[in-house]
Every structure is written in C-alpha cells, then in structure tokens.
Amino acid sequence: MKLRIHFTSDDLMRIRIAEPPDYLWELVNSVHLLQNSEGRLLFRNLRESALECTRDDRESSRLLRVLMTLSPYSDYFPDFLTPTAGHKDLESGIDAVLSTPIPRLREELALLGSGRRMPSWVDAMARGDTEVLRLLGTAMRWYHDDMLGPLWPTIRAALRADREHRTRTLLRGGGEALLTTLGAGTRWRSPVLEADYPVEHDVHLEGRGVVLVPSFFCWKSPVTLADPAMTPVIVHPIDRDLLWSSTLGVRSGDASGLVSLMGATRARVLETVVELEMATTGTVATTAGLSAPTASKHLTVLRDAGLIQSRPEGRRVLHWPTRLGTDLLRKGG
C-alpha cells in the first residue's frame, strides 16, 4: 500500500516547514506507539511510563483508553484530532479539537467505527455531547502533562534541531532535495512523493503547496490527513541520528553506555553484524554464541530500531548494518 503525494512545480516552491512542536501530532503519534512494538529501544521510556501511570490508577487507565479508542493504530484515525491551523500551545489545540463542527464529528467518527465495535460514548461524541467532549479534553491534558511532560524538553530540542537541518537543506537544494530526506520509507520520484502506508491514498496538491511537520514520535513513514481537501500536511519522522542521540544519550567514547542501553547480548549482536558487514541469521548466531531463535529475536529489535536492514534470500535472511547502526556502535565503543 502506498501514499502518493502529487506535486506541481508551484507546489515545490510552496513547501513550508512548520515551527515545532505540534502538540497534537506528537500526542496522536505517541498514542499509536503505545499500541505497537515499533521503536522498542527508542521509546521504551514512554511505554514504561504508560504502564506505571495506568497500572493502579483506574482514572488514568480510563483516560488512556479514550485516546486509544479515538486514535487506534490502524488504517484510519479522525482528522479532527490534529487540526492544521498551527497551534502554538496545547490549550489552543485542544480548543480547536473540541470546537469541531458536529457534522464533521459525525462523519469522521462514523468512518472510525466502520467495521468496529465502539463504546457508547463515541456515539454521544458524534452528537456533540459536551460532557464527552470535555472528557476528551481532560484525557489530552492528562496525557500531555503526565506522559509527555517529562520528555518535553528533549522532544522540543530534537524537533528544533531537525527543523534547522531541513531548513538548510531547503535553502541549499530546494524542494526536491528536501523531499529526499523524509525517512527510509519514502521515495521521491518526481513529481510524486511515495511512502509506505496502510492504505492506498493519493493527494493532489494542485498548487496549494504543503506543510512539513517534523514529529518526534512519527516512526518510519510519513503520515498525512485522510481528507485530501484539507490543508495538505506531511508529518514525517525526525532525523534518526537526532532521535537516537536525544532519546538515548549515548556519548562518544562511552563503551558502557551502549551495553547499559541495549544489554550485553543485543550490543554483541549489533557488533557482530557490523563486523561481518553482511550475514545470515545462522552466521550471526554462531559468531555471537547464541541460539538461532535468540539471535533472530535480537535482530528483529535492531531492525525495528533502524540499526540494521534485512532481506530474505531463498530460505535464509541476510542482515547488514545501517549507517546509523555503525555510527552508534562506534560512538558507544
């Protein structure tokens, strides 16, 4: 499945990079990560915080369920959760969400509920029930304050650094150069930007331009709004090197840092792949002194983290290090 964003020459001249952070996109993207295992090394603090906050707190569990219900990790979540007006603070963003016109609530929540069993409060929200909308606002504030709050200085700094990097790319190389930098899951094939996506989705910009929104919690591939008639946005992952350094803080020359971060076994698997340059699962297992199932499990985590790449070749799977994996090992050693 592919996302295809069709550019004209005018659109390439009208690419704008949003001033981060976008509070609501970070909220939604991080809620998605809580519902899957992607980026296990990078985002383990977020998942551990969620487990800790909700383990013995029924109200926190209830609020998190509200957000997960409205923003499932699936092929659709409602656009009204991420207004495109460039809100500079959390409260103005929440106000925009809660002010969504009832016809739009009804339409988007109907799409969300298609083929799914939804709790009764979703129907009430679709009717514009003020109590249920207040509950959503409460859930969003709680999640930002308790879940993202401790990480927010790190998030803000990484997003600003990413924006500065991409702004320089845009100034030096123009729009086409910038569109080649939006993550491993994207491909710029002029005049179309393609990305891996859960559904087939085409967006024709037709001279409207596009807003690029860097996101700390966007993983692998960009995200856009479901409604192609809305202001076009491309929410994309920040530079992976920035994400690693800001999230994990591995310092150059700190050999113990990589081991404490990954664990000795996983660090050894990464070191093995880097040393061999390309190897099968069996070869990695033998070289690292592990069983094949154990090596395979660690290789999967490293691949999810963007530290190695893999491809099937007949009955075997070949693995090789990414530049990020190689750099991280050198910095950690």
mmCIF file of C-alpha atoms in Angstrom:
data_model
loop_
_atom_site.group_PDB
_atom_site.id
_atom_site.type_symbol
_atom_site.label_atom_id
_atom_site.label_comp_id
_atom_site.label_asym_id
_atom_site.label_seq_id
_atom_site.Cartn_x
_atom_site.Cartn_y
_atom_site.Cartn_z
ATOM 1 C CA MET A 1 0.000 0.000 0.000
ATOM 2 C CA LYS A 2 1.265 3.468 -0.863
ATOM 3 C CA LEU A 3 0.752 7.108 -0.053
ATOM 4 C CA ARG A 4 1.334 9.199 -3.170
ATOM 5 C CA ILE A 5 1.557 12.978 -2.947
ATOM 6 C CA HIS A 6 1.497 14.611 -6.376
ATOM 7 C CA PHE A 7 3.452 17.863 -6.749
ATOM 8 C CA THR A 8 3.407 20.530 -9.401
ATOM 9 C CA SER A 9 6.264 22.956 -9.975
ATOM 10 C CA ASP A 10 4.288 25.538 -7.982
ATOM 11 C CA ASP A 11 3.961 23.097 -5.072
ATOM 12 C CA LEU A 12 7.728 22.596 -4.961
ATOM 13 C CA MET A 13 8.045 26.343 -4.480
ATOM 14 C CA ARG A 14 5.424 26.359 -1.727
ATOM 15 C CA ILE A 15 6.881 23.864 0.741
ATOM 16 C CA ARG A 16 6.800 25.216 4.269
ATOM 17 C CA ILE A 17 8.396 23.651 7.346
ATOM 18 C CA ALA A 18 6.176 24.061 10.408
ATOM 19 C CA GLU A 19 7.542 25.582 13.577
ATOM 20 C CA PRO A 20 7.673 22.661 16.025
ATOM 21 C CA PRO A 21 6.420 21.236 18.216
ATOM 22 C CA ASP A 22 2.936 20.352 17.017
ATOM 23 C CA TYR A 23 1.384 19.301 20.324
ATOM 24 C CA LEU A 24 -1.480 17.316 18.848
ATOM 25 C CA TRP A 25 0.505 15.361 16.267
ATOM 26 C CA GLU A 26 3.019 14.398 18.977
ATOM 27 C CA LEU A 27 0.160 13.252 21.183
ATOM 28 C CA VAL A 28 -1.513 11.171 18.471
ATOM 29 C CA ASN A 29 1.710 9.650 17.133
ATOM 30 C CA SER A 30 2.867 8.683 20.614
ATOM 31 C CA VAL A 31 -0.516 7.085 21.391
ATOM 32 C CA HIS A 32 -0.035 4.996 18.245
ATOM 33 C CA LEU A 33 3.362 3.825 19.513
ATOM 34 C CA LEU A 34 1.767 2.603 22.745
ATOM 35 C CA GLN A 35 -0.334 0.243 20.641
ATOM 36 C CA ASN A 36 2.510 -1.428 18.743
ATOM 37 C CA SER A 37 6.064 -2.591 19.349
ATOM 38 C CA GLU A 38 7.864 -0.364 16.855
ATOM 39 C CA GLY A 39 10.899 1.536 18.055
ATOM 40 C CA ARG A 40 11.181 -0.646 21.139
ATOM 41 C CA LEU A 41 14.590 0.633 22.183
ATOM 42 C CA LEU A 42 13.944 4.281 21.450
ATOM 43 C CA PHE A 43 10.527 4.603 23.036
ATOM 44 C CA ARG A 44 10.746 2.212 25.948
ATOM 45 C CA ASN A 45 10.590 5.096 28.458
ATOM 46 C CA LEU A 46 7.234 6.163 27.034
ATOM 47 C CA ARG A 47 5.844 2.647 27.257
ATOM 48 C CA GLU A 48 7.183 2.130 30.768
ATOM 49 C CA SER A 49 5.620 5.428 31.863
ATOM 50 C CA ALA A 50 2.268 4.391 30.422
ATOM 51 C CA LEU A 51 2.413 1.090 32.249
ATOM 52 C CA GLU A 52 3.379 2.780 35.501
ATOM 53 C CA CYS A 53 0.734 5.522 35.235
ATOM 54 C CA THR A 54 -2.117 3.162 34.478
ATOM 55 C CA ARG A 55 -1.205 0.057 36.475
ATOM 56 C CA ASP A 56 -3.011 1.036 39.680
ATOM 57 C CA ASP A 57 -4.858 4.194 38.591
ATOM 58 C CA ARG A 58 -8.298 3.499 37.167
ATOM 59 C CA GLU A 59 -8.853 7.100 36.084
ATOM 60 C CA SER A 60 -5.569 7.236 34.163
ATOM 61 C CA SER A 61 -6.438 3.924 32.530
ATOM 62 C CA ARG A 62 -9.822 5.313 31.532
ATOM 63 C CA LEU A 63 -8.313 8.449 30.001
ATOM 64 C CA LEU A 64 -5.747 6.459 28.046
ATOM 65 C CA ARG A 65 -8.476 4.168 26.700
ATOM 66 C CA VAL A 66 -10.345 7.229 25.439
ATOM 67 C CA LEU A 67 -7.313 8.327 23.433
ATOM 68 C CA MET A 68 -6.573 4.840 22.127
ATOM 69 C CA THR A 69 -10.177 4.378 21.065
ATOM 70 C CA LEU A 70 -10.182 7.601 19.070
ATOM 71 C CA SER A 71 -6.676 7.137 17.708
ATOM 72 C CA PRO A 72 -6.108 3.427 17.093
ATOM 73 C CA TYR A 73 -3.011 2.083 15.436
ATOM 74 C CA SER A 74 -4.802 1.162 12.235
ATOM 75 C CA ASP A 75 -5.521 2.408 8.740
ATOM 76 C CA TYR A 76 -7.606 5.385 9.959
ATOM 77 C CA PHE A 77 -7.962 7.872 12.776
ATOM 78 C CA PRO A 78 -10.069 11.066 12.698
ATOM 79 C CA ASP A 79 -8.541 14.196 11.207
ATOM 80 C CA PHE A 80 -10.265 16.397 13.790
ATOM 81 C CA LEU A 81 -7.722 15.224 16.391
ATOM 82 C CA THR A 82 -4.945 17.049 14.514
ATOM 83 C CA PRO A 83 -6.151 20.497 13.370
ATOM 84 C CA THR A 84 -3.887 22.064 10.770
ATOM 85 C CA ALA A 85 -4.019 25.663 11.998
ATOM 86 C CA GLY A 86 -0.528 25.607 13.540
ATOM 87 C CA HIS A 87 -1.496 25.997 17.196
ATOM 88 C CA LYS A 88 1.368 27.272 19.312
ATOM 89 C CA ASP A 89 0.290 25.733 22.606
ATOM 90 C CA LEU A 90 -1.603 22.744 23.907
ATOM 91 C CA GLU A 91 -4.698 24.624 25.070
ATOM 92 C CA SER A 92 -5.389 26.323 21.751
ATOM 93 C CA GLY A 93 -5.004 22.959 20.034
ATOM 94 C CA ILE A 94 -7.422 21.277 22.418
ATOM 95 C CA ASP A 95 -9.887 24.143 21.986
ATOM 96 C CA ALA A 96 -9.767 23.594 18.224
ATOM 97 C CA VAL A 97 -10.411 19.862 18.660
ATOM 98 C CA LEU A 98 -13.353 20.425 20.990
ATOM 99 C CA SER A 99 -14.793 23.064 18.652
ATOM 100 C CA THR A 100 -15.018 20.641 15.716
ATOM 101 C CA PRO A 101 -18.386 21.127 13.949
ATOM 102 C CA ILE A 102 -20.869 18.355 14.724
ATOM 103 C CA PRO A 103 -21.274 17.288 11.051
ATOM 104 C CA ARG A 104 -17.547 16.676 10.840
ATOM 105 C CA LEU A 105 -17.526 14.800 14.163
ATOM 106 C CA ARG A 106 -20.361 12.628 12.921
ATOM 107 C CA GLU A 107 -18.703 11.878 9.584
ATOM 108 C CA GLU A 108 -15.235 11.104 10.907
ATOM 109 C CA LEU A 109 -16.416 9.049 13.884
ATOM 110 C CA ALA A 110 -18.629 7.034 11.538
ATOM 111 C CA LEU A 111 -15.529 6.222 9.481
ATOM 112 C CA LEU A 112 -13.643 5.299 12.643
ATOM 113 C CA GLY A 113 -16.425 2.971 13.759
ATOM 114 C CA SER A 114 -16.892 1.266 10.402
ATOM 115 C CA GLY A 115 -16.417 -2.449 10.984
ATOM 116 C CA ARG A 116 -15.507 -1.938 14.650
ATOM 117 C CA ARG A 117 -17.398 -2.241 17.918
ATOM 118 C CA MET A 118 -17.213 1.154 19.601
ATOM 119 C CA PRO A 119 -18.172 2.204 23.137
ATOM 120 C CA SER A 120 -21.428 4.115 23.539
ATOM 121 C CA TRP A 121 -19.683 7.372 24.388
ATOM 122 C CA VAL A 122 -18.379 7.585 20.795
ATOM 123 C CA ASP A 123 -21.974 7.929 19.564
ATOM 124 C CA ALA A 124 -22.532 10.664 22.139
ATOM 125 C CA MET A 125 -19.415 12.474 20.924
ATOM 126 C CA ALA A 126 -20.676 12.251 17.339
ATOM 127 C CA ARG A 127 -23.783 14.128 18.524
ATOM 128 C CA GLY A 128 -21.602 16.844 20.072
ATOM 129 C CA ASP A 129 -22.244 15.823 23.684
ATOM 130 C CA THR A 130 -20.421 18.442 25.766
ATOM 131 C CA GLU A 131 -19.653 16.102 28.652
ATOM 132 C CA VAL A 132 -17.949 13.576 26.408
ATOM 133 C CA LEU A 133 -16.014 16.306 24.617
ATOM 134 C CA ARG A 134 -14.835 17.627 27.975
ATOM 135 C CA LEU A 135 -13.666 14.095 28.786
ATOM 136 C CA LEU A 136 -11.577 14.113 25.611
ATOM 137 C CA GLY A 137 -10.044 17.453 26.607
ATOM 138 C CA THR A 138 -9.242 16.071 30.055
ATOM 139 C CA ALA A 139 -7.636 12.994 28.515
ATOM 140 C CA MET A 140 -5.478 15.089 26.203
ATOM 141 C CA ARG A 141 -4.281 17.353 29.017
ATOM 142 C CA TRP A 142 -3.549 14.410 31.304
ATOM 143 C CA TYR A 143 -1.626 12.578 28.606
ATOM 144 C CA HIS A 144 0.478 15.580 27.673
ATOM 145 C CA ASP A 145 1.241 16.537 31.276
ATOM 146 C CA ASP A 146 1.833 13.097 32.790
ATOM 147 C CA MET A 147 3.096 11.067 29.840
ATOM 148 C CA LEU A 148 4.855 13.540 27.569
ATOM 149 C CA GLY A 149 5.663 16.266 30.095
ATOM 150 C CA PRO A 150 8.851 14.657 31.462
ATOM 151 C CA LEU A 151 10.092 14.145 27.887
ATOM 152 C CA TRP A 152 9.016 17.529 26.540
ATOM 153 C CA PRO A 153 12.344 19.416 26.830
ATOM 154 C CA THR A 154 14.031 16.577 24.917
ATOM 155 C CA ILE A 155 11.237 16.480 22.339
ATOM 156 C CA ARG A 156 11.313 20.230 21.773
ATOM 157 C CA ALA A 157 15.107 20.369 21.402
ATOM 158 C CA ALA A 158 15.212 17.470 18.939
ATOM 159 C CA LEU A 159 12.377 18.905 16.834
ATOM 160 C CA ARG A 160 14.009 22.320 16.617
ATOM 161 C CA ALA A 161 17.340 20.788 15.612
ATOM 162 C CA ASP A 162 15.602 18.764 12.915
ATOM 163 C CA ARG A 163 13.794 21.831 11.582
ATOM 164 C CA GLU A 164 17.055 23.780 11.386
ATOM 165 C CA HIS A 165 18.681 20.919 9.458
ATOM 166 C CA ARG A 166 15.819 20.656 6.956
ATOM 167 C CA THR A 167 15.584 24.419 6.541
ATOM 168 C CA ARG A 168 19.245 24.458 5.499
ATOM 169 C CA THR A 169 18.547 21.617 3.071
ATOM 170 C CA LEU A 170 15.628 23.538 1.560
ATOM 171 C CA LEU A 171 17.665 26.735 1.185
ATOM 172 C CA ARG A 172 20.643 24.972 -0.379
ATOM 173 C CA GLY A 173 18.949 22.385 -2.577
ATOM 174 C CA GLY A 174 15.336 23.433 -2.988
ATOM 175 C CA GLY A 175 12.139 21.459 -2.535
ATOM 176 C CA GLU A 176 13.222 18.348 -4.406
ATOM 177 C CA ALA A 177 16.333 17.971 -2.254
ATOM 178 C CA LEU A 178 14.237 18.329 0.878
ATOM 179 C CA LEU A 179 11.748 15.678 -0.235
ATOM 180 C CA THR A 180 14.531 13.080 -0.401
ATOM 181 C CA THR A 181 15.149 13.429 3.364
ATOM 182 C CA LEU A 182 11.799 12.394 4.844
ATOM 183 C CA GLY A 183 12.706 8.908 6.026
ATOM 184 C CA ALA A 184 13.663 5.490 4.732
ATOM 185 C CA GLY A 185 10.041 4.698 3.948
ATOM 186 C CA THR A 186 9.744 7.494 1.382
ATOM 187 C CA ARG A 187 10.824 7.814 -2.241
ATOM 188 C CA TRP A 188 10.895 10.990 -4.303
ATOM 189 C CA ARG A 189 10.100 10.126 -7.911
ATOM 190 C CA SER A 190 9.443 13.487 -9.457
ATOM 191 C CA PRO A 191 6.762 14.721 -9.424
ATOM 192 C CA VAL A 192 5.413 12.224 -6.843
ATOM 193 C CA LEU A 193 6.456 11.575 -3.251
ATOM 194 C CA GLU A 194 5.724 7.938 -2.384
ATOM 195 C CA ALA A 195 5.666 6.377 1.076
ATOM 196 C CA ASP A 196 4.688 3.052 2.578
ATOM 197 C CA TYR A 197 1.184 3.421 4.006
ATOM 198 C CA PRO A 198 -1.573 1.240 5.487
ATOM 199 C CA VAL A 199 -3.989 2.144 2.649
ATOM 200 C CA GLU A 200 -3.828 3.372 -0.937
ATOM 201 C CA HIS A 201 -4.046 7.165 -0.659
ATOM 202 C CA ASP A 202 -3.400 9.842 -3.284
ATOM 203 C CA VAL A 203 -3.138 13.552 -2.525
ATOM 204 C CA HIS A 204 -3.037 16.001 -5.453
ATOM 205 C CA LEU A 205 -1.624 19.299 -4.183
ATOM 206 C CA GLU A 206 -2.646 21.250 -7.292
ATOM 207 C CA GLY A 207 -0.659 24.352 -6.399
ATOM 208 C CA ARG A 208 -1.689 24.519 -2.730
ATOM 209 C CA GLY A 209 1.787 23.643 -1.504
ATOM 210 C CA VAL A 210 2.357 21.533 1.585
ATOM 211 C CA VAL A 211 3.374 21.970 5.221
ATOM 212 C CA LEU A 212 6.074 19.618 6.522
ATOM 213 C CA VAL A 213 5.577 18.792 10.209
ATOM 214 C CA PRO A 214 8.558 17.127 11.902
ATOM 215 C CA SER A 215 7.435 14.674 14.579
ATOM 216 C CA PHE A 216 9.447 13.081 17.358
ATOM 217 C CA PHE A 217 7.057 10.125 17.628
ATOM 218 C CA CYS A 218 6.370 9.567 13.933
ATOM 219 C CA TRP A 219 8.020 6.256 13.099
ATOM 220 C CA LYS A 220 9.367 5.038 9.751
ATOM 221 C CA SER A 221 6.922 6.586 7.254
ATOM 222 C CA PRO A 222 5.184 9.959 6.948
ATOM 223 C CA VAL A 223 1.536 10.491 7.858
ATOM 224 C CA THR A 224 -0.987 12.826 6.263
ATOM 225 C CA LEU A 225 -4.603 13.764 6.775
ATOM 226 C CA ALA A 226 -7.237 11.386 5.452
ATOM 227 C CA ASP A 227 -9.298 14.148 3.821
ATOM 228 C CA PRO A 228 -7.398 15.336 0.702
ATOM 229 C CA ALA A 229 -9.488 18.525 0.613
ATOM 230 C CA MET A 230 -7.930 19.800 3.852
ATOM 231 C CA THR A 231 -4.763 21.883 4.053
ATOM 232 C CA PRO A 232 -2.050 19.441 2.900
ATOM 233 C CA VAL A 233 0.428 18.337 5.536
ATOM 234 C CA ILE A 234 3.172 15.733 5.630
ATOM 235 C CA VAL A 235 4.027 14.661 9.166
ATOM 236 C CA HIS A 236 7.415 12.974 8.975
ATOM 237 C CA PRO A 237 9.967 11.338 11.294
ATOM 238 C CA ILE A 238 12.795 13.486 12.511
ATOM 239 C CA ASP A 239 16.339 12.575 11.534
ATOM 240 C CA ARG A 240 17.087 9.195 13.101
ATOM 241 C CA ASP A 241 20.518 10.272 14.377
ATOM 242 C CA LEU A 242 18.883 13.132 16.258
ATOM 243 C CA LEU A 243 16.303 10.754 17.678
ATOM 244 C CA TRP A 244 18.922 8.349 18.932
ATOM 245 C CA SER A 245 21.145 10.999 20.481
ATOM 246 C CA SER A 246 18.277 12.860 22.137
ATOM 247 C CA THR A 247 16.391 9.809 23.382
ATOM 248 C CA LEU A 248 19.249 7.557 24.437
ATOM 249 C CA GLY A 249 22.128 9.932 25.038
ATOM 250 C CA VAL A 250 24.969 7.611 24.040
ATOM 251 C CA ARG A 251 28.116 9.699 24.367
ATOM 252 C CA SER A 252 31.157 9.354 22.173
ATOM 253 C CA GLY A 253 33.736 7.084 23.790
ATOM 254 C CA ASP A 254 31.311 5.705 26.408
ATOM 255 C CA ALA A 255 31.708 1.963 25.918
ATOM 256 C CA SER A 256 29.487 1.073 28.857
ATOM 257 C CA GLY A 257 26.678 3.282 27.554
ATOM 258 C CA LEU A 258 25.804 1.009 24.648
ATOM 259 C CA VAL A 259 25.789 -2.090 26.832
ATOM 260 C CA SER A 260 23.625 -0.490 29.502
ATOM 261 C CA LEU A 261 21.300 0.807 26.812
ATOM 262 C CA MET A 262 20.810 -2.422 24.854
ATOM 263 C CA GLY A 263 22.028 -5.105 27.176
ATOM 264 C CA ALA A 264 25.229 -7.015 26.581
ATOM 265 C CA THR A 265 23.686 -9.627 24.287
ATOM 266 C CA ARG A 266 21.955 -7.217 21.932
ATOM 267 C CA ALA A 267 25.039 -4.996 21.780
ATOM 268 C CA ARG A 268 27.047 -8.109 20.865
ATOM 269 C CA VAL A 269 24.614 -8.972 18.067
ATOM 270 C CA LEU A 270 24.909 -5.450 16.639
ATOM 271 C CA GLU A 271 28.697 -5.627 16.882
ATOM 272 C CA THR A 272 28.631 -8.971 15.071
ATOM 273 C CA VAL A 273 26.549 -7.627 12.190
ATOM 274 C CA VAL A 274 28.808 -4.578 11.849
ATOM 275 C CA GLU A 275 31.949 -6.712 11.846
ATOM 276 C CA LEU A 276 30.597 -9.239 9.331
ATOM 277 C CA GLU A 277 29.075 -6.471 7.166
ATOM 278 C CA MET A 278 26.503 -8.940 5.777
ATOM 279 C CA ALA A 279 25.480 -12.251 7.322
ATOM 280 C CA THR A 280 22.633 -14.715 7.703
ATOM 281 C CA THR A 281 20.776 -15.237 10.962
ATOM 282 C CA GLY A 282 22.617 -18.526 11.454
ATOM 283 C CA THR A 283 26.023 -16.945 10.950
ATOM 284 C CA VAL A 284 25.213 -14.131 13.385
ATOM 285 C CA ALA A 285 24.011 -16.683 15.934
ATOM 286 C CA THR A 286 27.137 -18.831 15.600
ATOM 287 C CA THR A 287 29.525 -15.886 15.712
ATOM 288 C CA ALA A 288 27.782 -14.291 18.719
ATOM 289 C CA GLY A 289 27.471 -17.606 20.539
ATOM 290 C CA LEU A 290 23.674 -17.646 20.588
ATOM 291 C CA SER A 291 20.882 -19.953 19.528
ATOM 292 C CA ALA A 292 19.253 -19.078 16.201
ATOM 293 C CA PRO A 293 15.887 -18.138 17.831
ATOM 294 C CA THR A 294 17.620 -15.825 20.332
ATOM 295 C CA ALA A 295 19.699 -14.159 17.621
ATOM 296 C CA SER A 296 16.591 -13.758 15.453
ATOM 297 C CA LYS A 297 14.736 -12.015 18.289
ATOM 298 C CA HIS A 298 17.563 -9.519 18.850
ATOM 299 C CA LEU A 299 17.973 -8.932 15.113
ATOM 300 C CA THR A 300 14.272 -8.063 14.877
ATOM 301 C CA VAL A 301 14.617 -5.443 17.613
ATOM 302 C CA LEU A 302 17.695 -3.958 15.956
ATOM 303 C CA ARG A 303 15.906 -3.822 12.614
ATOM 304 C CA ASP A 304 12.867 -2.121 14.184
ATOM 305 C CA ALA A 305 15.230 0.443 15.664
ATOM 306 C CA GLY A 306 16.772 1.197 12.272
ATOM 307 C CA LEU A 307 20.207 -0.168 13.221
ATOM 308 C CA ILE A 308 20.264 -2.990 10.689
ATOM 309 C CA GLN A 309 18.466 -3.899 7.494
ATOM 310 C CA SER A 310 17.331 -7.371 6.451
ATOM 311 C CA ARG A 311 16.054 -9.127 3.363
ATOM 312 C CA PRO A 312 15.027 -12.718 2.606
ATOM 313 C CA GLU A 313 17.185 -14.652 0.186
ATOM 314 C CA GLY A 314 15.694 -18.047 -0.508
ATOM 315 C CA ARG A 315 15.237 -19.779 2.838
ATOM 316 C CA ARG A 316 17.735 -17.519 4.547
ATOM 317 C CA VAL A 317 17.549 -13.945 5.794
ATOM 318 C CA LEU A 318 20.517 -11.634 5.223
ATOM 319 C CA HIS A 319 21.316 -8.803 7.640
ATOM 320 C CA TRP A 320 23.643 -5.823 7.262
ATOM 321 C CA PRO A 321 24.215 -2.660 9.342
ATOM 322 C CA THR A 322 22.788 0.729 8.528
ATOM 323 C CA ARG A 323 24.959 3.809 8.766
ATOM 324 C CA LEU A 324 23.162 4.636 11.997
ATOM 325 C CA GLY A 325 23.931 1.214 13.460
ATOM 326 C CA THR A 326 27.580 1.516 12.549
ATOM 327 C CA ASP A 327 27.840 5.052 13.917
ATOM 328 C CA LEU A 328 26.077 4.137 17.151
ATOM 329 C CA LEU A 329 28.429 1.218 17.742
ATOM 330 C CA ARG A 330 31.472 3.428 17.165
ATOM 331 C CA LYS A 331 30.148 6.133 19.479
ATOM 332 C CA GLY A 332 29.310 3.565 22.102
ATOM 333 C CA GLY A 333 32.732 1.931 21.831
#
